[in-house]
Coordinates of N, CA and C in Angstrom, one line a residue:
M20 N -79.7 13.3 157.0 CA -78.8 14.2 156.4 C -77.6 14.4 157.4
A21 N -76.4 14.5 156.9 CA -75.2 14.6 157.8 C -75.1 16.0 158.3
N22 N -74.6 16.1 159.5 CA -74.2 17.4 160.0 C -73.1 18.0 159.2
P23 N -73.2 19.3 158.8 CA -72.2 19.8 157.9 C -70.8 19.8 158.5
K24 N -70.7 19.8 159.9 CA -69.4 19.7 160.5 C -68.8 18.3 160.4
E25 N -69.6 17.4 160.1 CA -69.2 16.0 160.0 C -68.6 15.7 158.6
V26 N -69.0 16.5 157.6 CA -68.5 16.3 156.2 C -67.9 17.6 155.7
E27 N -66.6 17.5 155.3 CA -65.9 18.6 154.8 C -65.3 18.2 153.4
L28 N -65.2 19.2 152.5 CA -64.7 18.9 151.2 C -63.6 20.0 150.9
L29 N -62.4 19.6 150.7 CA -61.3 20.5 150.2 C -61.3 20.5 148.7
G30 N -61.4 21.7 148.1 CA -61.5 21.7 146.7 C -60.9 22.9 146.0
L31 N -61.1 23.0 144.7 CA -60.6 24.1 143.9 C -61.8 24.4 142.9
W32 N -62.2 25.6 142.8 CA -63.4 26.0 142.1 C -63.4 25.5 140.7
V33 N -62.3 25.4 140.0 CA -62.3 25.1 138.6 C -62.0 23.6 138.3
S34 N -61.8 22.8 139.3 CA -61.5 21.4 139.2 C -62.7 20.5 138.9
P35 N -62.7 19.8 137.7 CA -63.8 18.9 137.4 C -63.9 17.7 138.4
F36 N -62.8 17.4 139.0 CA -62.7 16.3 140.0 C -63.4 16.7 141.3
V37 N -63.3 17.9 141.7 CA -64.0 18.4 142.9 C -65.4 18.6 142.6
R38 N -65.8 19.1 141.4 CA -67.2 19.3 141.1 C -68.0 18.0 141.1
R39 N -67.4 16.9 140.6 CA -68.1 15.7 140.6 C -68.5 15.2 142.0
V40 N -67.6 15.5 142.9 CA -67.9 15.1 144.3 C -69.0 16.0 144.9
E41 N -68.9 17.3 144.6 CA -70.0 18.2 145.1 C -71.3 17.8 144.5
W42 N -71.3 17.4 143.2 CA -72.6 17.0 142.6 C -73.2 15.8 143.3
A43 N -72.3 14.8 143.6 CA -72.8 13.6 144.3 C -73.3 14.0 145.7
L44 N -72.7 14.8 146.4 CA -73.1 15.2 147.8 C -74.5 15.9 147.6
K45 N -74.6 16.8 146.6 CA -75.9 17.5 146.4 C -77.0 16.6 146.0
L46 N -76.7 15.7 145.1 CA -77.7 14.7 144.7 C -78.2 13.8 145.8
K47 N -77.3 13.6 146.8 CA -77.7 12.7 147.9 C -78.3 13.6 149.1
G48 N -78.3 14.9 148.9 CA -78.8 15.7 150.0 C -77.9 15.8 151.2
I49 N -76.6 15.7 151.0 CA -75.7 15.7 152.2 C -75.1 17.1 152.4
A50 N -75.3 17.6 153.6 CA -74.8 18.9 154.0 C -73.3 18.7 154.2
Y51 N -72.5 19.8 153.8 CA -71.1 19.7 153.9 C -70.5 21.1 154.0
D52 N -69.3 21.2 154.6 CA -68.5 22.4 154.6 C -67.5 22.4 153.4
Y53 N -67.5 23.4 152.7 CA -66.5 23.5 151.6 C -65.3 24.4 151.9
I54 N -64.1 23.9 151.6 CA -62.9 24.7 151.9 C -62.1 24.8 150.6
E55 N -62.1 26.1 150.1 CA -61.3 26.3 148.9 C -59.8 26.3 149.1
E56 N -59.1 25.6 148.2 CA -57.7 25.5 148.3 C -57.0 26.3 147.3
D57 N -55.8 26.8 147.6 CA -54.9 27.4 146.6 C -53.9 26.4 146.2
I58 N -54.0 25.8 145.0 CA -53.2 24.8 144.6 C -51.7 25.2 144.4
L59 N -51.5 26.5 144.1 CA -50.2 27.0 144.0 C -49.5 27.3 145.3
N60 N -50.3 27.3 146.4 CA -49.9 27.6 147.7 C -50.6 26.7 148.7
K61 N -50.3 25.4 148.6 CA -51.1 24.4 149.3 C -51.1 24.6 150.8
S62 N -52.3 24.5 151.4 CA -52.4 24.7 152.9 C -51.8 23.6 153.7
P63 N -51.4 23.9 154.9 CA -51.0 22.8 155.8 C -52.0 21.7 156.0
L64 N -53.3 22.2 156.0 CA -54.4 21.2 156.1 C -54.4 20.2 155.0
L65 N -54.3 20.7 153.8 CA -54.3 19.8 152.6 C -53.1 18.9 152.7
L66 N -51.9 19.4 153.0 CA -50.7 18.6 153.0 C -50.8 17.5 154.1
R67 N -51.5 17.8 155.2 CA -51.7 16.9 156.3 C -52.7 15.8 155.9
L68 N -53.8 16.2 155.3 CA -54.9 15.3 155.0 C -54.6 14.4 153.8
N69 N -53.8 14.9 152.8 CA -53.5 14.1 151.6 C -52.0 14.3 151.3
P70 N -51.2 13.7 152.2 CA -49.7 13.8 152.1 C -49.1 13.0 150.9
V71 N -49.9 12.0 150.4 CA -49.4 11.2 149.2 C -49.4 12.0 147.9
H72 N -50.6 12.5 147.6 CA -50.8 13.1 146.3 C -50.8 14.7 146.4
Q73 N -51.2 15.2 147.6 CA -51.2 16.6 147.8 C -52.1 17.3 146.8
K74 N -53.3 16.7 146.5 CA -54.2 17.2 145.5 C -55.6 17.3 146.1
V75 N -56.5 18.0 145.5 CA -57.9 18.0 145.8 C -58.6 17.2 144.7
P76 N -59.8 16.6 145.0 CA -60.6 16.8 146.2 C -60.1 15.9 147.4
V77 N -60.4 16.4 148.6 CA -60.3 15.5 149.8 C -61.6 15.6 150.5
L78 N -62.2 14.5 150.8 CA -63.4 14.4 151.6 C -63.0 14.0 153.0
V79 N -63.5 14.7 154.0 CA -63.4 14.3 155.4 C -64.7 14.1 156.0
H80 N -64.9 12.8 156.5 CA -66.2 12.5 157.0 C -66.0 11.9 158.4
G81 N -66.5 12.6 159.4 CA -66.3 12.1 160.8 C -64.8 11.8 161.2
G82 N -63.9 12.7 160.6 CA -62.5 12.5 160.9 C -61.8 11.6 160.0
R83 N -62.5 10.8 159.2 CA -61.9 9.9 158.2 C -61.7 10.6 156.9
V84 N -60.5 10.4 156.3 CA -60.1 11.1 155.1 C -60.2 10.2 153.8
V85 N -60.8 10.7 152.8 CA -60.9 9.9 151.5 C -60.4 10.9 150.4
S86 N -59.5 10.4 149.6 CA -59.0 11.2 148.4 C -59.2 10.4 147.1
E87 N -59.0 11.1 146.0 CA -59.2 10.6 144.6 C -60.7 10.6 144.4
S88 N -61.1 11.4 143.4 CA -62.6 11.7 143.2 C -63.5 10.5 142.9
L89 N -63.0 9.6 142.1 CA -63.9 8.4 141.8 C -64.0 7.5 143.0
L90 N -63.0 7.4 143.8 CA -63.1 6.6 145.0 C -64.0 7.3 146.0
I91 N -64.0 8.7 146.0 CA -64.9 9.4 146.9 C -66.3 9.2 146.5
L92 N -66.6 9.2 145.2 CA -68.0 8.9 144.7 C -68.5 7.6 145.2
E93 N -67.6 6.6 145.2 CA -68.1 5.3 145.7 C -68.3 5.3 147.2
Y94 N -67.4 6.0 147.9 CA -67.5 6.1 149.3 C -68.9 6.8 149.7
I95 N -69.2 7.9 149.0 CA -70.4 8.6 149.2 C -71.6 7.7 149.0
D96 N -71.6 6.9 147.9 CA -72.7 6.1 147.5 C -72.9 4.9 148.5
E97 N -71.8 4.4 149.0 CA -71.9 3.3 150.0 C -72.2 3.8 151.4
T98 N -71.9 5.0 151.7 CA -72.2 5.5 153.0 C -73.6 6.1 153.2
W99 N -74.1 6.7 152.2 CA -75.4 7.3 152.2 C -76.2 6.6 151.1
K100 N -77.2 5.8 151.5 CA -77.8 4.9 150.5 C -78.9 5.5 149.7
Q101 N -79.4 6.7 150.1 CA -80.5 7.3 149.3 C -79.9 7.8 147.9
S102 N -80.9 7.8 147.0 CA -80.5 8.2 145.6 C -79.3 7.5 145.1
P103 N -79.3 6.2 144.9 CA -78.1 5.4 144.6 C -77.5 6.0 143.3
L104 N -76.1 6.0 143.2 CA -75.4 6.4 142.1 C -75.0 5.2 141.2
L105 N -74.4 4.2 141.8 CA -74.0 3.0 141.1 C -75.2 2.1 140.9
P106 N -75.2 1.4 139.7 CA -76.3 0.4 139.5 C -76.3 -0.7 140.6
R107 N -77.4 -1.4 140.8 CA -77.5 -2.5 141.7 C -76.9 -3.8 141.2
D108 N -77.0 -4.0 139.9 CA -76.5 -5.2 139.3 C -75.0 -5.2 139.2
P109 N -74.3 -6.3 139.7 CA -72.8 -6.3 139.7 C -72.2 -6.0 138.3
Y110 N -72.8 -6.6 137.3 CA -72.2 -6.4 136.0 C -72.3 -4.9 135.5
D111 N -73.5 -4.3 135.8 CA -73.7 -2.9 135.4 C -72.8 -2.0 136.2
R112 N -72.5 -2.4 137.5 CA -71.6 -1.6 138.3 C -70.2 -1.7 137.7
A113 N -69.8 -2.9 137.4 CA -68.5 -3.1 136.8 C -68.3 -2.3 135.5
M114 N -69.4 -2.3 134.7 CA -69.3 -1.5 133.4 C -69.2 0.0 133.6
A115 N -70.0 0.4 134.6 CA -69.9 1.9 135.0 C -68.5 2.3 135.4
R116 N -67.8 1.4 136.2 CA -66.5 1.7 136.6 C -65.5 1.6 135.4
F117 N -65.8 0.7 134.5 CA -64.9 0.5 133.4 C -64.9 1.7 132.5
W118 N -66.2 2.2 132.2 CA -66.3 3.4 131.3 C -65.8 4.7 131.9
A119 N -65.9 4.7 133.3 CA -65.4 5.9 134.0 C -63.8 5.9 133.8
S120 N -63.2 4.7 133.9 CA -61.8 4.6 133.7 C -61.4 4.9 132.3
V121 N -62.2 4.5 131.3 CA -61.9 4.9 129.9 C -61.9 6.4 129.7
A122 N -63.0 7.0 130.3 CA -63.1 8.4 130.1 C -62.0 9.2 130.8
E123 N -61.5 8.7 131.9 CA -60.5 9.3 132.7 C -59.1 9.1 132.0
G124 N -58.8 7.9 131.6 CA -57.5 7.6 131.1 C -57.3 7.8 129.7
K125 N -58.4 7.8 128.9 CA -58.3 8.0 127.4 C -58.8 9.3 126.9
V126 N -59.9 9.8 127.4 CA -60.5 11.1 127.0 C -59.8 12.2 127.7
L127 N -60.0 12.2 129.0 CA -59.5 13.4 129.8 C -58.0 13.5 129.7
E128 N -57.2 12.5 129.9 CA -55.8 12.6 129.8 C -55.3 13.1 128.5
N129 N -55.8 12.6 127.4 CA -55.4 13.0 126.1 C -55.9 14.4 125.7
A130 N -57.1 14.7 126.2 CA -57.6 16.1 126.0 C -56.7 17.1 126.7
W131 N -56.3 16.8 127.9 CA -55.4 17.7 128.6 C -54.0 17.8 127.9
I132 N -53.5 16.7 127.4 CA -52.2 16.7 126.7 C -52.4 17.6 125.4
A133 N -53.5 17.4 124.7 CA -53.8 18.2 123.5 C -53.9 19.7 123.8
L134 N -54.5 20.0 124.9 CA -54.6 21.4 125.3 C -53.3 22.1 125.5
N135 N -52.4 21.3 126.1 CA -51.1 21.9 126.5 C -49.9 21.4 125.6
S136 N -50.2 21.3 124.3 CA -49.1 20.9 123.4 C -49.4 21.4 122.0
E137 N -48.4 21.2 121.1 CA -48.5 21.7 119.7 C -48.0 20.6 118.8
G138 N -48.2 20.8 117.5 CA -47.6 19.9 116.5 C -48.1 18.5 116.6
E139 N -47.2 17.5 116.3 CA -47.5 16.1 116.3 C -48.1 15.6 117.6
E140 N -47.5 16.1 118.7 CA -48.0 15.6 120.0 C -49.5 16.0 120.2
K141 N -49.8 17.2 119.8 CA -51.2 17.7 119.9 C -52.1 16.8 119.0
E142 N -51.7 16.7 117.8 CA -52.5 15.9 116.8 C -52.8 14.5 117.3
R143 N -51.8 13.9 117.8 CA -51.9 12.5 118.3 C -52.8 12.4 119.5
A144 N -52.7 13.4 120.4 CA -53.6 13.4 121.6 C -55.0 13.7 121.2
V145 N -55.3 14.6 120.3 CA -56.6 14.8 119.8 C -57.2 13.6 119.2
Q146 N -56.4 12.9 118.4 CA -56.9 11.6 117.8 C -57.2 10.6 118.8
L147 N -56.4 10.4 119.8 CA -56.7 9.4 120.9 C -57.9 9.8 121.7
A148 N -58.1 11.0 122.0 CA -59.2 11.5 122.8 C -60.5 11.3 122.0
T149 N -60.4 11.6 120.7 CA -61.6 11.5 119.8 C -62.0 10.0 119.6
E150 N -61.0 9.2 119.5 CA -61.3 7.7 119.4 C -62.0 7.2 120.6
A151 N -61.5 7.6 121.8 CA -62.1 7.2 123.0 C -63.5 7.7 123.2
L152 N -63.7 9.0 122.8 CA -65.0 9.6 122.9 C -66.0 8.9 122.0
G153 N -65.5 8.3 120.9 CA -66.4 7.6 120.0 C -67.0 6.3 120.7
H154 N -66.2 5.7 121.6 CA -66.7 4.6 122.4 C -67.7 5.0 123.4
I155 N -67.5 6.2 124.0 CA -68.5 6.7 124.9 C -69.8 7.0 124.2
E156 N -69.7 7.5 123.0 CA -70.9 7.8 122.2 C -71.8 6.5 122.1
G157 N -71.1 5.4 121.9 CA -71.9 4.2 121.8 C -72.6 3.8 123.1
V158 N -72.0 4.1 124.2 CA -72.5 3.7 125.5 C -73.8 4.5 125.8
I159 N -73.9 5.8 125.4 CA -75.0 6.7 125.8 C -76.2 6.6 124.9
K160 N -75.9 6.0 123.7 CA -77.0 5.9 122.7 C -78.3 5.2 123.3
G161 N -79.4 5.8 123.0 CA -80.7 5.2 123.5 C -81.0 5.5 124.9
K162 N -80.2 6.3 125.6 CA -80.4 6.6 127.0 C -80.5 8.1 127.2
A163 N -81.3 8.5 128.3 CA -81.3 9.9 128.6 C -80.0 10.3 129.4
F164 N -79.6 9.4 130.3 CA -78.3 9.6 131.0 C -77.6 8.2 131.0
F165 N -76.3 8.3 131.3 CA -75.6 7.0 131.5 C -76.2 6.2 132.6
G166 N -76.8 6.8 133.6 CA -77.4 6.1 134.7 C -78.8 5.6 134.3
G167 N -79.3 5.9 133.1 CA -80.6 5.5 132.7 C -81.5 6.7 132.6
E168 N -82.6 6.7 133.4 CA -83.5 7.9 133.4 C -83.0 9.0 134.3
G169 N -82.1 8.7 135.2 CA -81.6 9.8 136.1 C -80.0 9.8 136.1
I170 N -79.5 10.8 136.7 CA -78.0 10.9 136.8 C -77.5 9.9 137.7
G171 N -76.4 9.2 137.3 CA -75.7 8.2 138.1 C -74.2 8.4 138.2
Y172 N -73.6 7.4 138.7 CA -72.1 7.5 138.9 C -71.4 7.8 137.6
L173 N -71.7 7.2 136.5 CA -71.0 7.4 135.3 C -71.2 8.8 134.7
D174 N -72.4 9.3 134.9 CA -72.7 10.7 134.5 C -71.8 11.7 135.2
L175 N -71.7 11.4 136.5 CA -70.8 12.3 137.3 C -69.3 12.2 136.9
A176 N -68.9 10.9 136.6 CA -67.5 10.7 136.2 C -67.2 11.3 134.9
I177 N -68.2 11.3 134.0 CA -68.0 11.9 132.6 C -68.5 13.3 132.5
G178 N -69.1 13.8 133.6 CA -69.7 15.1 133.5 C -68.8 16.2 133.1
W179 N -67.5 16.1 133.3 CA -66.6 17.2 132.9 C -66.6 17.4 131.4
V180 N -66.9 16.4 130.6 CA -67.0 16.5 129.2 C -68.0 17.6 128.8
S181 N -69.1 17.7 129.5 CA -70.1 18.7 129.1 C -69.7 20.1 129.3
H182 N -68.8 20.5 130.2 CA -68.6 21.9 130.5 C -67.1 22.2 130.4
W183 N -66.2 21.3 130.7 CA -64.8 21.6 130.6 C -64.2 21.4 129.2
L184 N -64.6 20.3 128.6 CA -64.0 19.9 127.3 C -64.3 21.0 126.2
P185 N -65.5 21.6 126.2 CA -65.7 22.7 125.2 C -64.8 23.9 125.5
V186 N -64.5 24.2 126.8 CA -63.6 25.3 127.1 C -62.1 24.9 126.7
W187 N -61.7 23.7 126.9 CA -60.4 23.2 126.5 C -60.3 23.3 125.0
D188 N -61.4 22.9 124.3 CA -61.3 23.0 122.8 C -61.1 24.4 122.4
E189 N -61.8 25.4 123.0 CA -61.6 26.8 122.7 C -60.2 27.3 123.0
V190 N -59.8 27.0 124.2 CA -58.5 27.5 124.6 C -57.3 26.9 123.8
G191 N -57.5 25.6 123.5 CA -56.4 24.9 122.8 C -56.6 24.9 121.2
S192 N -57.6 25.7 120.7 CA -57.8 25.8 119.3 C -57.9 24.4 118.7
M193 N -58.8 23.5 119.2 CA -58.9 22.2 118.7 C -60.4 21.8 118.7
K194 N -60.8 20.7 118.3 CA -62.2 20.3 118.2 C -62.3 18.8 118.5
I195 N -62.3 18.5 119.8 CA -62.5 17.1 120.2 C -64.0 16.9 120.4
F196 N -64.7 17.8 121.1 CA -66.1 17.6 121.4 C -66.9 18.1 120.2
D197 N -67.0 17.4 119.1 CA -67.6 17.8 117.9 C -69.0 17.3 117.8
P198 N -70.0 18.2 117.7 CA -71.4 17.7 117.6 C -71.7 16.9 116.4
A199 N -70.9 17.1 115.3 CA -71.1 16.3 114.1 C -70.7 14.9 114.3
K200 N -69.7 14.7 115.1 CA -69.2 13.3 115.3 C -69.9 12.6 116.5
F201 N -70.3 13.4 117.5 CA -70.8 12.9 118.7 C -72.1 13.5 119.1
P202 N -73.2 13.4 118.2 CA -74.4 14.1 118.5 C -75.1 13.6 119.8
T203 N -75.0 12.3 120.0 CA -75.7 11.7 121.2 C -75.0 12.2 122.5
T204 N -73.7 12.2 122.5 CA -73.0 12.7 123.7 C -73.2 14.2 123.9
V205 N -73.3 14.9 122.9 CA -73.5 16.4 123.0 C -75.0 16.6 123.5
A206 N -75.9 15.8 123.0 CA -77.3 15.9 123.5 C -77.4 15.6 125.0
W207 N -76.7 14.5 125.4 CA -76.6 14.2 126.8 C -76.0 15.3 127.6
A208 N -74.9 15.9 127.1 CA -74.3 17.0 127.8 C -75.2 18.2 128.1
G209 N -76.1 18.4 127.1 CA -77.1 19.5 127.2 C -78.1 19.2 128.3
R210 N -78.5 17.9 128.4 CA -79.4 17.6 129.5 C -78.7 17.6 130.9
F211 N -77.5 17.1 130.9 CA -76.7 17.1 132.1 C -76.6 18.4 132.7
V212 N -76.1 19.4 132.0 CA -75.8 20.7 132.5 C -77.1 21.5 132.9
E213 N -78.2 21.1 132.4 CA -79.5 21.7 132.7 C -80.1 21.2 134.0
H214 N -79.6 20.0 134.5 CA -80.1 19.5 135.7 C -79.8 20.5 136.9
P215 N -80.8 20.8 137.7 CA -80.7 21.9 138.7 C -79.4 21.7 139.6
V216 N -79.2 20.5 140.0 CA -78.0 20.3 140.9 C -76.7 20.5 140.2
I217 N -76.6 20.1 139.0 CA -75.4 20.3 138.2 C -75.2 21.7 137.8
K218 N -76.3 22.3 137.4 CA -76.2 23.7 136.9 C -75.8 24.7 138.0
E219 N -76.2 24.4 139.3 CA -75.9 25.2 140.4 C -74.4 25.2 140.7
K220 N -73.7 24.1 140.4 CA -72.3 23.9 140.7 C -71.4 23.9 139.5
L221 N -71.8 24.6 138.5 CA -70.9 24.7 137.3 C -70.1 26.0 137.5
P222 N -68.8 26.0 137.3 CA -68.0 27.2 137.4 C -68.3 28.1 136.2
P223 N -68.2 29.4 136.3 CA -68.5 30.4 135.2 C -67.5 30.1 134.1
R224 N -68.1 30.0 132.9 CA -67.3 29.7 131.7 C -66.3 30.7 131.4
D225 N -66.6 32.0 131.5 CA -65.6 33.0 131.2 C -64.4 33.0 132.1
K226 N -64.7 32.7 133.4 CA -63.6 32.6 134.3 C -62.7 31.3 134.0
M227 N -63.4 30.3 133.6 CA -62.6 29.1 133.2 C -61.7 29.3 132.0
V228 N -62.2 30.1 131.0 CA -61.4 30.4 129.8 C -60.1 31.1 130.2
V229 N -60.3 32.1 131.1 CA -59.1 32.9 131.6 C -58.2 32.0 132.3
Y230 N -58.7 31.2 133.2 CA -57.9 30.3 134.0 C -57.1 29.3 133.2
F231 N -57.7 28.7 132.2 CA -57.0 27.6 131.5 C -56.1 28.3 130.4
R232 N -56.4 29.5 129.9 CA -55.5 30.2 129.1 C -54.2 30.5 129.8
D233 N -54.3 30.9 131.0 CA -53.2 31.2 131.8 C -52.4 30.0 132.2
K234 N -53.1 28.9 132.5 CA -52.5 27.6 132.8 C -51.7 27.1 131.6
R235 N -52.4 27.1 130.5 CA -51.7 26.7 129.2 C -50.5 27.5 128.9
S236 N -50.5 28.8 129.1 CA -49.4 29.7 128.8 C -48.2 29.3 129.7
R237 N -48.5 29.0 131.0 CA -47.4 28.7 131.9 C -46.8 27.3 131.6
I238 N -47.7 26.4 131.2 CA -47.2 25.0 130.8 C -46.3 25.1 129.6
M239 N -46.8 25.8 128.6 CA -46.1 25.9 127.3 C -44.8 26.7 127.5
A240 N -44.8 27.7 128.4 CA -43.5 28.4 128.6 C -42.5 27.5 129.3
S241 N -43.0 26.7 130.2 CA -42.1 25.8 130.9 C -41.5 24.7 130.0
K242 N -42.3 24.3 129.0 CA -41.8 23.4 128.0 C -40.7 24.0 127.1
S243 N -40.8 25.3 126.8 CA -39.9 26.0 125.9 C -38.5 26.2 126.6
H244 N -38.5 26.1 127.9 CA -37.2 26.2 128.6 C -36.5 24.9 128.9
V245 N -37.2 23.8 128.5 CA -36.6 22.5 128.8 C -35.5 22.2 127.8

């Protein structure tokens, strides 16, 4: 187990990207120090450690800095070999990365656009996110988790769907995560959030609703002034 002073994580309580890193560290049994960031008032530490993107999460391990959550997951998995996250087979590893990319670029990106838009733009984004989620539904069929019998890299990468997407649906008055359309993914989500490690690190739903309502209001207001 790493000394907590050797591993630090800069994050934001409501960020799904930060939580996936915390889940990985917890699943691996890695001790770490957590530093909460104010994204509206970024600290000198964050700007120094991640000058390119100036975003969280940022992992610091023995003075070395890693940013971008999916890259951090791979770094964690390659650095600490216990409880592997990625499959051993090269093809299976490639497929896990592929579907993580699909979930990020097709589902998450379009769900976020749908949350913070109206009219045709919203309808189109909901359609694209729903279509992509349909592909994810096919991947999880017949499995307890994307990683097989236990939580793996792809579960962590797609884990935001289980807790964040229902909140975005509520706040955005939309229905992307539809149990009638995606029963297998919804069933997986139920198992995922009940895992002790995941459950311990889920942000409170009521606070998330307030946060994303406020965030959406500010984004929509900025659009109206353009």
